[in-house]
Amino acid sequence: CLRQLLEHGDSIVWYASPSPFRLRFVSAAAAKAFDRTAEELMEEGTAWLKAIHRQDQKLFEQSIRELKPGQSTQLKYRIVSPSGDVRWLRDQISSFSNSDDGPIVGGVATDITADFLAEQRLRDSKLVLETLVEDLPMNVLRKDLAGRVVFANQRYCESINMKLSDLIGKTDFDLFPAHLAKKYTEDDQRVLDSGEPFEDIEVELHPLESVAGLIRGGELKHALCIAAFAISKIELGAAD
């Protein structure tokens, strides 16, 4: 009954003799990730180990070798299918004693390739965006939904004479006089509530025209993005 449950689950359940590594059981879910049937993987007892990306094999083998009975660890590693496709697994691995067969290691692995690629695309797009805004002739600031700074371009950092590392995690109340921080927080909340951009002219510290907008991912609100650029006294007079 237990084996039937394992064979129909989405997670890859496996166990093996650790030294030398030899796979003794793996559930049918492995076929999708490894592009080989569970029977093929078990028939060639080292097929699992051989499928692990060569840059991750040492970590996998070392982690298994150092596990003592009753201990567990979680690993993320790549596997390579016979066709060359690379997939990412998150594997919760445990070691236990078997009185008949000696030490046994086993794991419950999940294919996290889709999540990993999505995170990678997000990191790449974030890098492109941050590189792009460094060349814009304006201050650019991004806050999370709690109002904490998560990014600022170099121009903004120079305008308030702070390093980016010192800015991260700060709120308006950490950076500005209380009356200004209150105004900025209310402006941010207006954008969060309405979902619409908000434009304002700041004159108290520097003559700046700023636009705040909401960054969305589908229906989810992710962050606030604020862009501000300097305006001349002539433009300021016209605005008044």
JSON list of C-alpha atoms in Angstrom, two decimals:
[
{"chain": "A", "resi": 1, "resn": "CYS", "atom": "CA", "xyz": [0.00, 0.00, 0.00]},
{"chain": "A", "resi": 2, "resn": "LEU", "atom": "CA", "xyz": [2.81, 2.44, 0.91]},
{"chain": "A", "resi": 3, "resn": "ARG", "atom": "CA", "xyz": [4.66, 1.63, -2.31]},
{"chain": "A", "resi": 4, "resn": "GLN", "atom": "CA", "xyz": [1.47, 2.31, -4.31]},
{"chain": "A", "resi": 5, "resn": "LEU", "atom": "CA", "xyz": [1.11, 5.72, -2.64]},
{"chain": "A", "resi": 6, "resn": "LEU", "atom": "CA", "xyz": [4.74, 6.52, -3.43]},
{"chain": "A", "resi": 7, "resn": "GLU", "atom": "CA", "xyz": [4.35, 5.47, -7.05]},
{"chain": "A", "resi": 8, "resn": "HIS", "atom": "CA", "xyz": [1.46, 7.92, -7.57]},
{"chain": "A", "resi": 9, "resn": "GLY", "atom": "CA", "xyz": [2.91, 10.95, -5.74]},
{"chain": "A", "resi": 10, "resn": "ASP", "atom": "CA", "xyz": [4.52, 13.96, -7.40]},
{"chain": "A", "resi": 11, "resn": "SER", "atom": "CA", "xyz": [7.60, 13.94, -5.18]},
{"chain": "A", "resi": 12, "resn": "ILE", "atom": "CA", "xyz": [10.54, 11.70, -6.03]},
{"chain": "A", "resi": 13, "resn": "VAL", "atom": "CA", "xyz": [11.09, 9.30, -3.13]},
{"chain": "A", "resi": 14, "resn": "TRP", "atom": "CA", "xyz": [14.33, 7.35, -3.10]},
{"chain": "A", "resi": 15, "resn": "TYR", "atom": "CA", "xyz": [16.73, 5.46, -0.87]},
{"chain": "A", "resi": 16, "resn": "ALA", "atom": "CA", "xyz": [20.18, 4.02, -1.42]},
{"chain": "A", "resi": 17, "resn": "SER", "atom": "CA", "xyz": [23.21, 2.44, 0.14]},
{"chain": "A", "resi": 18, "resn": "PRO", "atom": "CA", "xyz": [25.58, 5.34, 0.83]},
{"chain": "A", "resi": 19, "resn": "SER", "atom": "CA", "xyz": [29.05, 3.86, 0.48]},
{"chain": "A", "resi": 20, "resn": "PRO", "atom": "CA", "xyz": [29.46, 3.11, -2.28]},
{"chain": "A", "resi": 21, "resn": "PHE", "atom": "CA", "xyz": [26.31, 4.87, -3.46]},
{"chain": "A", "resi": 22, "resn": "ARG", "atom": "CA", "xyz": [23.84, 2.46, -5.00]},
{"chain": "A", "resi": 23, "resn": "LEU", "atom": "CA", "xyz": [20.19, 3.31, -5.59]},
{"chain": "A", "resi": 24, "resn": "ARG", "atom": "CA", "xyz": [17.85, 0.69, -4.15]},
{"chain": "A", "resi": 25, "resn": "PHE", "atom": "CA", "xyz": [14.45, 2.29, -4.68]},
{"chain": "A", "resi": 26, "resn": "VAL", "atom": "CA", "xyz": [13.05, 5.32, -6.47]},
{"chain": "A", "resi": 27, "resn": "SER", "atom": "CA", "xyz": [9.42, 6.20, -7.12]},
{"chain": "A", "resi": 28, "resn": "ALA", "atom": "CA", "xyz": [7.91, 6.51, -10.59]},
{"chain": "A", "resi": 29, "resn": "ALA", "atom": "CA", "xyz": [7.89, 10.33, -10.35]},
{"chain": "A", "resi": 30, "resn": "ALA", "atom": "CA", "xyz": [11.62, 10.25, -11.14]},
{"chain": "A", "resi": 31, "resn": "ALA", "atom": "CA", "xyz": [10.92, 9.42, -14.78]},
{"chain": "A", "resi": 32, "resn": "LYS", "atom": "CA", "xyz": [9.76, 12.95, -15.63]},
{"chain": "A", "resi": 33, "resn": "ALA", "atom": "CA", "xyz": [12.84, 14.66, -14.20]},
{"chain": "A", "resi": 34, "resn": "PHE", "atom": "CA", "xyz": [15.48, 12.09, -15.17]},
{"chain": "A", "resi": 35, "resn": "ASP", "atom": "CA", "xyz": [13.95, 11.13, -18.53]},
{"chain": "A", "resi": 36, "resn": "ARG", "atom": "CA", "xyz": [14.51, 7.51, -17.51]},
{"chain": "A", "resi": 37, "resn": "THR", "atom": "CA", "xyz": [12.12, 5.06, -15.88]},
{"chain": "A", "resi": 38, "resn": "ALA", "atom": "CA", "xyz": [12.43, 4.20, -12.21]},
{"chain": "A", "resi": 39, "resn": "GLU", "atom": "CA", "xyz": [13.30, 0.65, -13.24]},
{"chain": "A", "resi": 40, "resn": "GLU", "atom": "CA", "xyz": [16.18, 1.86, -15.41]},
{"chain": "A", "resi": 41, "resn": "LEU", "atom": "CA", "xyz": [17.53, 4.03, -12.61]},
{"chain": "A", "resi": 42, "resn": "MET", "atom": "CA", "xyz": [17.39, 1.15, -10.13]},
{"chain": "A", "resi": 43, "resn": "GLU", "atom": "CA", "xyz": [18.83, -1.39, -12.55]},
{"chain": "A", "resi": 44, "resn": "GLU", "atom": "CA", "xyz": [21.93, 0.74, -12.94]},
{"chain": "A", "resi": 45, "resn": "GLY", "atom": "CA", "xyz": [22.44, 1.52, -9.26]},
{"chain": "A", "resi": 46, "resn": "THR", "atom": "CA", "xyz": [24.74, 4.49, -9.88]},
{"chain": "A", "resi": 47, "resn": "ALA", "atom": "CA", "xyz": [22.54, 6.13, -12.54]},
{"chain": "A", "resi": 48, "resn": "TRP", "atom": "CA", "xyz": [21.17, 8.67, -10.04]},
{"chain": "A", "resi": 49, "resn": "LEU", "atom": "CA", "xyz": [24.64, 9.74, -9.02]},
{"chain": "A", "resi": 50, "resn": "LYS", "atom": "CA", "xyz": [25.84, 9.89, -12.62]},
{"chain": "A", "resi": 51, "resn": "ALA", "atom": "CA", "xyz": [22.87, 12.08, -13.58]},
{"chain": "A", "resi": 52, "resn": "ILE", "atom": "CA", "xyz": [23.84, 14.78, -11.06]},
{"chain": "A", "resi": 53, "resn": "HIS", "atom": "CA", "xyz": [25.57, 17.71, -12.72]},
{"chain": "A", "resi": 54, "resn": "ARG", "atom": "CA", "xyz": [29.33, 17.31, -12.40]},
{"chain": "A", "resi": 55, "resn": "GLN", "atom": "CA", "xyz": [29.61, 20.65, -10.55]},
{"chain": "A", "resi": 56, "resn": "ASP", "atom": "CA", "xyz": [27.14, 19.42, -7.93]},
{"chain": "A", "resi": 57, "resn": "GLN", "atom": "CA", "xyz": [28.28, 15.80, -7.54]},
{"chain": "A", "resi": 58, "resn": "LYS", "atom": "CA", "xyz": [30.96, 16.55, -4.97]},
{"chain": "A", "resi": 59, "resn": "LEU", "atom": "CA", "xyz": [28.51, 18.41, -2.72]},
{"chain": "A", "resi": 60, "resn": "PHE", "atom": "CA", "xyz": [25.96, 15.58, -2.99]},
{"chain": "A", "resi": 61, "resn": "GLU", "atom": "CA", "xyz": [28.49, 12.84, -2.21]},
{"chain": "A", "resi": 62, "resn": "GLN", "atom": "CA", "xyz": [30.10, 14.78, 0.62]},
{"chain": "A", "resi": 63, "resn": "SER", "atom": "CA", "xyz": [26.74, 15.59, 2.22]},
{"chain": "A", "resi": 64, "resn": "ILE", "atom": "CA", "xyz": [25.68, 11.94, 2.15]},
{"chain": "A", "resi": 65, "resn": "ARG", "atom": "CA", "xyz": [29.03, 10.76, 3.45]},
{"chain": "A", "resi": 66, "resn": "GLU", "atom": "CA", "xyz": [28.88, 13.14, 6.42]},
{"chain": "A", "resi": 67, "resn": "LEU", "atom": "CA", "xyz": [25.29, 12.33, 7.41]},
{"chain": "A", "resi": 68, "resn": "LYS", "atom": "CA", "xyz": [24.98, 10.27, 10.58]},
{"chain": "A", "resi": 69, "resn": "PRO", "atom": "CA", "xyz": [21.95, 8.09, 11.38]},
{"chain": "A", "resi": 70, "resn": "GLY", "atom": "CA", "xyz": [19.07, 10.29, 12.49]},
{"chain": "A", "resi": 71, "resn": "GLN", "atom": "CA", "xyz": [20.44, 13.39, 10.76]},
{"chain": "A", "resi": 72, "resn": "SER", "atom": "CA", "xyz": [19.01, 15.12, 7.72]},
{"chain": "A", "resi": 73, "resn": "THR", "atom": "CA", "xyz": [19.94, 17.87, 5.32]},
{"chain": "A", "resi": 74, "resn": "GLN", "atom": "CA", "xyz": [18.40, 19.73, 2.39]},
{"chain": "A", "resi": 75, "resn": "LEU", "atom": "CA", "xyz": [20.24, 20.14, -0.89]},
{"chain": "A", "resi": 76, "resn": "LYS", "atom": "CA", "xyz": [19.56, 21.88, -4.16]},
{"chain": "A", "resi": 77, "resn": "TYR", "atom": "CA", "xyz": [21.33, 20.38, -7.15]},
{"chain": "A", "resi": 78, "resn": "ARG", "atom": "CA", "xyz": [21.10, 19.93, -10.88]},
{"chain": "A", "resi": 79, "resn": "ILE", "atom": "CA", "xyz": [20.55, 16.75, -12.81]},
{"chain": "A", "resi": 80, "resn": "VAL", "atom": "CA", "xyz": [21.22, 16.24, -16.51]},
{"chain": "A", "resi": 81, "resn": "SER", "atom": "CA", "xyz": [18.97, 13.98, -18.60]},
{"chain": "A", "resi": 82, "resn": "PRO", "atom": "CA", "xyz": [20.34, 11.73, -21.39]},
{"chain": "A", "resi": 83, "resn": "SER", "atom": "CA", "xyz": [19.16, 14.37, -23.88]},
{"chain": "A", "resi": 84, "resn": "GLY", "atom": "CA", "xyz": [21.14, 17.08, -22.09]},
{"chain": "A", "resi": 85, "resn": "ASP", "atom": "CA", "xyz": [18.22, 18.88, -20.38]},
{"chain": "A", "resi": 86, "resn": "VAL", "atom": "CA", "xyz": [19.16, 20.36, -17.00]},
{"chain": "A", "resi": 87, "resn": "ARG", "atom": "CA", "xyz": [16.68, 20.28, -14.15]},
{"chain": "A", "resi": 88, "resn": "TRP", "atom": "CA", "xyz": [16.88, 21.49, -10.55]},
{"chain": "A", "resi": 89, "resn": "LEU", "atom": "CA", "xyz": [15.92, 19.33, -7.58]},
{"chain": "A", "resi": 90, "resn": "ARG", "atom": "CA", "xyz": [15.37, 20.27, -3.94]},
{"chain": "A", "resi": 91, "resn": "ASP", "atom": "CA", "xyz": [16.08, 17.14, -1.93]},
{"chain": "A", "resi": 92, "resn": "GLN", "atom": "CA", "xyz": [15.38, 16.51, 1.76]},
{"chain": "A", "resi": 93, "resn": "ILE", "atom": "CA", "xyz": [17.87, 13.76, 2.59]},
{"chain": "A", "resi": 94, "resn": "SER", "atom": "CA", "xyz": [18.01, 11.68, 5.76]},
{"chain": "A", "resi": 95, "resn": "SER", "atom": "CA", "xyz": [20.23, 8.91, 7.08]},
{"chain": "A", "resi": 96, "resn": "PHE", "atom": "CA", "xyz": [19.02, 5.99, 9.15]},
{"chain": "A", "resi": 97, "resn": "SER", "atom": "CA", "xyz": [20.18, 2.58, 10.27]},
{"chain": "A", "resi": 98, "resn": "ASN", "atom": "CA", "xyz": [18.89, -0.69, 8.94]},
{"chain": "A", "resi": 99, "resn": "SER", "atom": "CA", "xyz": [19.84, -3.65, 11.10]},
{"chain": "A", "resi": 100, "resn": "ASP", "atom": "CA", "xyz": [19.87, -5.99, 8.11]},
{"chain": "A", "resi": 101, "resn": "ASP", "atom": "CA", "xyz": [21.58, -3.86, 5.48]},
{"chain": "A", "resi": 102, "resn": "GLY", "atom": "CA", "xyz": [23.60, -1.30, 7.42]},
{"chain": "A", "resi": 103, "resn": "PRO", "atom": "CA", "xyz": [23.35, 2.49, 6.89]},
{"chain": "A", "resi": 104, "resn": "ILE", "atom": "CA", "xyz": [20.73, 3.77, 4.46]},
{"chain": "A", "resi": 105, "resn": "VAL", "atom": "CA", "xyz": [20.23, 7.24, 3.02]},
{"chain": "A", "resi": 106, "resn": "GLY", "atom": "CA", "xyz": [16.98, 8.37, 1.48]},
{"chain": "A", "resi": 107, "resn": "GLY", "atom": "CA", "xyz": [15.37, 11.50, 0.21]},
{"chain": "A", "resi": 108, "resn": "VAL", "atom": "CA", "xyz": [12.22, 13.21, -0.95]},
{"chain": "A", "resi": 109, "resn": "ALA", "atom": "CA", "xyz": [13.12, 15.30, -3.98]},
{"chain": "A", "resi": 110, "resn": "THR", "atom": "CA", "xyz": [11.00, 17.93, -5.69]},
{"chain": "A", "resi": 111, "resn": "ASP", "atom": "CA", "xyz": [11.56, 19.25, -9.20]},
{"chain": "A", "resi": 112, "resn": "ILE", "atom": "CA", "xyz": [11.93, 23.03, -8.71]},
{"chain": "A", "resi": 113, "resn": "THR", "atom": "CA", "xyz": [13.11, 23.83, -12.24]},
{"chain": "A", "resi": 114, "resn": "ALA", "atom": "CA", "xyz": [10.12, 26.05, -13.08]},
{"chain": "A", "resi": 115, "resn": "ASP", "atom": "CA", "xyz": [10.51, 28.05, -9.84]},
{"chain": "A", "resi": 116, "resn": "PHE", "atom": "CA", "xyz": [14.27, 28.35, -10.31]},
{"chain": "A", "resi": 117, "resn": "LEU", "atom": "CA", "xyz": [13.94, 29.61, -13.89]},
{"chain": "A", "resi": 118, "resn": "ALA", "atom": "CA", "xyz": [11.25, 32.10, -12.85]},
{"chain": "A", "resi": 119, "resn": "GLU", "atom": "CA", "xyz": [13.53, 33.43, -10.09]},
{"chain": "A", "resi": 120, "resn": "GLN", "atom": "CA", "xyz": [16.41, 33.62, -12.54]},
{"chain": "A", "resi": 121, "resn": "ARG", "atom": "CA", "xyz": [14.32, 35.59, -15.04]},
{"chain": "A", "resi": 122, "resn": "LEU", "atom": "CA", "xyz": [13.26, 37.92, -12.25]},
{"chain": "A", "resi": 123, "resn": "ARG", "atom": "CA", "xyz": [16.89, 38.45, -11.19]},
{"chain": "A", "resi": 124, "resn": "ASP", "atom": "CA", "xyz": [17.93, 39.07, -14.79]},
{"chain": "A", "resi": 125, "resn": "SER", "atom": "CA", "xyz": [15.13, 41.57, -15.43]},
{"chain": "A", "resi": 126, "resn": "LYS", "atom": "CA", "xyz": [15.90, 43.30, -12.13]},
{"chain": "A", "resi": 127, "resn": "LEU", "atom": "CA", "xyz": [19.56, 43.60, -13.13]},
{"chain": "A", "resi": 128, "resn": "VAL", "atom": "CA", "xyz": [18.63, 45.03, -16.54]},
{"chain": "A", "resi": 129, "resn": "LEU", "atom": "CA", "xyz": [16.26, 47.53, -14.94]},
{"chain": "A", "resi": 130, "resn": "GLU", "atom": "CA", "xyz": [18.76, 48.63, -12.31]},
{"chain": "A", "resi": 131, "resn": "THR", "atom": "CA", "xyz": [21.48, 49.01, -14.95]},
{"chain": "A", "resi": 132, "resn": "LEU", "atom": "CA", "xyz": [19.11, 51.05, -17.10]},
{"chain": "A", "resi": 133, "resn": "VAL", "atom": "CA", "xyz": [18.02, 53.45, -14.38]},
{"chain": "A", "resi": 134, "resn": "GLU", "atom": "CA", "xyz": [21.63, 54.28, -13.53]},
{"chain": "A", "resi": 135, "resn": "ASP", "atom": "CA", "xyz": [21.83, 56.09, -16.88]},
{"chain": "A", "resi": 136, "resn": "LEU", "atom": "CA", "xyz": [18.62, 58.08, -16.43]},
{"chain": "A", "resi": 137, "resn": "PRO", "atom": "CA", "xyz": [19.00, 61.80, -15.60]},
{"chain": "A", "resi": 138, "resn": "MET", "atom": "CA", "xyz": [16.76, 61.47, -12.53]},
{"chain": "A", "resi": 139, "resn": "ASN", "atom": "CA", "xyz": [16.56, 60.05, -9.05]},
{"chain": "A", "resi": 140, "resn": "VAL", "atom": "CA", "xyz": [14.98, 56.58, -8.98]},
{"chain": "A", "resi": 141, "resn": "LEU", "atom": "CA", "xyz": [13.86, 54.89, -5.80]},
{"chain": "A", "resi": 142, "resn": "ARG", "atom": "CA", "xyz": [12.02, 51.63, -5.17]},
{"chain": "A", "resi": 143, "resn": "LYS", "atom": "CA", "xyz": [10.25, 50.73, -1.92]},
{"chain": "A", "resi": 144, "resn": "ASP", "atom": "CA", "xyz": [8.51, 47.59, -0.75]},
{"chain": "A", "resi": 145, "resn": "LEU", "atom": "CA", "xyz": [4.88, 47.70, 0.34]},
{"chain": "A", "resi": 146, "resn": "ALA", "atom": "CA", "xyz": [5.94, 48.55, 3.90]},
{"chain": "A", "resi": 147, "resn": "GLY", "atom": "CA", "xyz": [7.73, 51.66, 2.66]},
{"chain": "A", "resi": 148, "resn": "ARG", "atom": "CA", "xyz": [11.26, 50.31, 3.06]},
{"chain": "A", "resi": 149, "resn": "VAL", "atom": "CA", "xyz": [13.87, 51.20, 0.45]},
{"chain": "A", "resi": 150, "resn": "VAL", "atom": "CA", "xyz": [14.89, 48.18, -1.65]},
{"chain": "A", "resi": 151, "resn": "PHE", "atom": "CA", "xyz": [16.75, 50.01, -4.41]},
{"chain": "A", "resi": 152, "resn": "ALA", "atom": "CA", "xyz": [18.00, 53.48, -5.30]},
{"chain": "A", "resi": 153, "resn": "ASN", "atom": "CA", "xyz": [20.13, 54.57, -8.22]},
{"chain": "A", "resi": 154, "resn": "GLN", "atom": "CA", "xyz": [23.46, 56.29, -7.70]},
{"chain": "A", "resi": 155, "resn": "ARG", "atom": "CA", "xyz": [22.02, 59.72, -8.49]},
{"chain": "A", "resi": 156, "resn": "TYR", "atom": "CA", "xyz": [19.51, 59.38, -5.65]},
{"chain": "A", "resi": 157, "resn": "CYS", "atom": "CA", "xyz": [22.21, 58.17, -3.25]},
{"chain": "A", "resi": 158, "resn": "GLU", "atom": "CA", "xyz": [24.34, 61.19, -4.07]},
{"chain": "A", "resi": 159, "resn": "SER", "atom": "CA", "xyz": [21.38, 63.56, -3.63]},
{"chain": "A", "resi": 160, "resn": "ILE", "atom": "CA", "xyz": [20.97, 62.53, 0.01]},
{"chain": "A", "resi": 161, "resn": "ASN", "atom": "CA", "xyz": [24.66, 61.76, 0.57]},
{"chain": "A", "resi": 162, "resn": "MET", "atom": "CA", "xyz": [24.19, 58.10, 1.54]},
{"chain": "A", "resi": 163, "resn": "LYS", "atom": "CA", "xyz": [25.51, 54.78, 0.27]},
{"chain": "A", "resi": 164, "resn": "LEU", "atom": "CA", "xyz": [22.98, 52.32, -1.15]},
{"chain": "A", "resi": 165, "resn": "SER", "atom": "CA", "xyz": [23.96, 49.77, 1.50]},
{"chain": "A", "resi": 166, "resn": "ASP", "atom": "CA", "xyz": [23.01, 52.30, 4.18]},
{"chain": "A", "resi": 167, "resn": "LEU", "atom": "CA", "xyz": [19.74, 53.15, 2.45]},
{"chain": "A", "resi": 168, "resn": "ILE", "atom": "CA", "xyz": [18.39, 49.61, 2.09]},
{"chain": "A", "resi": 169, "resn": "GLY", "atom": "CA", "xyz": [15.66, 48.93, 4.62]},
{"chain": "A", "resi": 170, "resn": "LYS", "atom": "CA", "xyz": [15.22, 52.57, 5.62]},
{"chain": "A", "resi": 171, "resn": "THR", "atom": "CA", "xyz": [11.82, 54.27, 5.61]},
{"chain": "A", "resi": 172, "resn": "ASP", "atom": "CA", "xyz": [10.98, 57.93, 5.00]},
{"chain": "A", "resi": 173, "resn": "PHE", "atom": "CA", "xyz": [10.93, 58.46, 8.77]},
{"chain": "A", "resi": 174, "resn": "ASP", "atom": "CA", "xyz": [14.57, 57.33, 8.93]},
{"chain": "A", "resi": 175, "resn": "LEU", "atom": "CA", "xyz": [15.61, 59.73, 6.17]},
{"chain": "A", "resi": 176, "resn": "PHE", "atom": "CA", "xyz": [13.56, 62.93, 6.38]},
{"chain": "A", "resi": 177, "resn": "PRO", "atom": "CA", "xyz": [12.06, 65.35, 8.89]},
{"chain": "A", "resi": 178, "resn": "ALA", "atom": "CA", "xyz": [8.84, 64.01, 10.42]},
{"chain": "A", "resi": 179, "resn": "HIS", "atom": "CA", "xyz": [6.50, 66.36, 8.53]},
{"chain": "A", "resi": 180, "resn": "LEU", "atom": "CA", "xyz": [8.03, 65.39, 5.17]},
{"chain": "A", "resi": 181, "resn": "ALA", "atom": "CA", "xyz": [8.12, 61.69, 6.02]},
{"chain": "A", "resi": 182, "resn": "LYS", "atom": "CA", "xyz": [4.43, 61.86, 6.92]},
{"chain": "A", "resi": 183, "resn": "LYS", "atom": "CA", "xyz": [3.62, 63.51, 3.59]},
{"chain": "A", "resi": 184, "resn": "TYR", "atom": "CA", "xyz": [5.68, 61.00, 1.58]},
{"chain": "A", "resi": 185, "resn": "THR", "atom": "CA", "xyz": [4.07, 58.08, 3.41]},
{"chain": "A", "resi": 186, "resn": "GLU", "atom": "CA", "xyz": [0.60, 59.46, 2.71]},
{"chain": "A", "resi": 187, "resn": "ASP", "atom": "CA", "xyz": [1.50, 59.95, -0.96]},
{"chain": "A", "resi": 188, "resn": "ASP", "atom": "CA", "xyz": [2.72, 56.36, -1.16]},
{"chain": "A", "resi": 189, "resn": "GLN", "atom": "CA", "xyz": [-0.46, 55.09, 0.45]},
{"chain": "A", "resi": 190, "resn": "ARG", "atom": "CA", "xyz": [-2.52, 57.05, -2.07]},
{"chain": "A", "resi": 191, "resn": "VAL", "atom": "CA", "xyz": [-0.75, 55.20, -4.88]},
{"chain": "A", "resi": 192, "resn": "LEU", "atom": "CA", "xyz": [-1.20, 51.84, -3.14]},
{"chain": "A", "resi": 193, "resn": "ASP", "atom": "CA", "xyz": [-4.91, 52.44, -2.59]},
{"chain": "A", "resi": 194, "resn": "SER", "atom": "CA", "xyz": [-5.71, 53.81, -6.04]},
{"chain": "A", "resi": 195, "resn": "GLY", "atom": "CA", "xyz": [-3.22, 51.89, -8.16]},
{"chain": "A", "resi": 196, "resn": "GLU", "atom": "CA", "xyz": [-2.77, 55.09, -10.16]},
{"chain": "A", "resi": 197, "resn": "PRO", "atom": "CA", "xyz": [0.43, 57.14, -10.63]},
{"chain": "A", "resi": 198, "resn": "PHE", "atom": "CA", "xyz": [0.80, 60.23, -8.45]},
{"chain": "A", "resi": 199, "resn": "GLU", "atom": "CA", "xyz": [2.68, 63.33, -9.56]},
{"chain": "A", "resi": 200, "resn": "ASP", "atom": "CA", "xyz": [3.96, 66.02, -7.23]},
{"chain": "A", "resi": 201, "resn": "ILE", "atom": "CA", "xyz": [6.42, 68.91, -7.05]},
{"chain": "A", "resi": 202, "resn": "GLU", "atom": "CA", "xyz": [8.83, 68.98, -4.11]},
{"chain": "A", "resi": 203, "resn": "VAL", "atom": "CA", "xyz": [10.31, 72.32, -3.19]},
{"chain": "A", "resi": 204, "resn": "GLU", "atom": "CA", "xyz": [11.29, 72.01, 0.47]},
{"chain": "A", "resi": 205, "resn": "LEU", "atom": "CA", "xyz": [14.60, 70.20, 0.02]},
{"chain": "A", "resi": 206, "resn": "HIS", "atom": "CA", "xyz": [15.34, 70.53, -3.70]},
{"chain": "A", "resi": 207, "resn": "PRO", "atom": "CA", "xyz": [13.18, 71.71, -6.61]},
{"chain": "A", "resi": 208, "resn": "LEU", "atom": "CA", "xyz": [12.08, 68.29, -7.89]},
{"chain": "A", "resi": 209, "resn": "GLU", "atom": "CA", "xyz": [9.16, 66.95, -9.85]},
{"chain": "A", "resi": 210, "resn": "SER", "atom": "CA", "xyz": [8.39, 63.38, -8.80]},
{"chain": "A", "resi": 211, "resn": "VAL", "atom": "CA", "xyz": [6.13, 60.61, -10.10]},
{"chain": "A", "resi": 212, "resn": "ALA", "atom": "CA", "xyz": [5.23, 57.59, -7.96]},
{"chain": "A", "resi": 213, "resn": "GLY", "atom": "CA", "xyz": [3.82, 54.44, -9.50]},
{"chain": "A", "resi": 214, "resn": "LEU", "atom": "CA", "xyz": [2.90, 50.92, -8.49]},
{"chain": "A", "resi": 215, "resn": "ILE", "atom": "CA", "xyz": [4.87, 47.89, -9.68]},
{"chain": "A", "resi": 216, "resn": "ARG", "atom": "CA", "xyz": [2.59, 44.94, -10.24]},
{"chain": "A", "resi": 217, "resn": "GLY", "atom": "CA", "xyz": [3.06, 41.26, -11.04]},
{"chain": "A", "resi": 218, "resn": "GLY", "atom": "CA", "xyz": [-0.26, 40.10, -12.47]},
{"chain": "A", "resi": 219, "resn": "GLU", "atom": "CA", "xyz": [-2.85, 41.06, -9.86]},
{"chain": "A", "resi": 220, "resn": "LEU", "atom": "CA", "xyz": [-0.27, 41.33, -7.07]},
{"chain": "A", "resi": 221, "resn": "LYS", "atom": "CA", "xyz": [1.21, 44.58, -5.83]},
{"chain": "A", "resi": 222, "resn": "HIS", "atom": "CA", "xyz": [4.98, 44.21, -5.49]},
{"chain": "A", "resi": 223, "resn": "ALA", "atom": "CA", "xyz": [6.56, 47.60, -4.85]},
{"chain": "A", "resi": 224, "resn": "LEU", "atom": "CA", "xyz": [6.45, 51.35, -5.32]},
{"chain": "A", "resi": 225, "resn": "CYS", "atom": "CA", "xyz": [8.72, 53.03, -7.83]},
{"chain": "A", "resi": 226, "resn": "ILE", "atom": "CA", "xyz": [9.43, 56.74, -7.47]},
{"chain": "A", "resi": 227, "resn": "ALA", "atom": "CA", "xyz": [11.23, 58.83, -10.07]},
{"chain": "A", "resi": 228, "resn": "ALA", "atom": "CA", "xyz": [12.18, 62.46, -9.52]},
{"chain": "A", "resi": 229, "resn": "PHE", "atom": "CA", "xyz": [13.99, 64.94, -11.71]},
{"chain": "A", "resi": 230, "resn": "ALA", "atom": "CA", "xyz": [15.29, 68.41, -11.05]},
{"chain": "A", "resi": 231, "resn": "ILE", "atom": "CA", "xyz": [13.33, 71.41, -12.32]},
{"chain": "A", "resi": 232, "resn": "SER", "atom": "CA", "xyz": [14.56, 74.93, -12.83]},
{"chain": "A", "resi": 233, "resn": "LYS", "atom": "CA", "xyz": [13.28, 78.04, -11.09]},
{"chain": "A", "resi": 234, "resn": "ILE", "atom": "CA", "xyz": [11.58, 79.06, -14.34]},
{"chain": "A", "resi": 235, "resn": "GLU", "atom": "CA", "xyz": [9.76, 75.72, -14.53]},
{"chain": "A", "resi": 236, "resn": "LEU", "atom": "CA", "xyz": [8.92, 75.96, -10.85]},
{"chain": "A", "resi": 237, "resn": "GLY", "atom": "CA", "xyz": [7.41, 79.39, -11.38]},
{"chain": "A", "resi": 238, "resn": "ALA", "atom": "CA", "xyz": [5.35, 78.11, -14.30]},
{"chain": "A", "resi": 239, "resn": "ALA", "atom": "CA", "xyz": [4.10, 75.23, -12.17]},
{"chain": "A", "resi": 240, "resn": "ASP", "atom": "CA", "xyz": [2.94, 77.64, -9.50]}
]
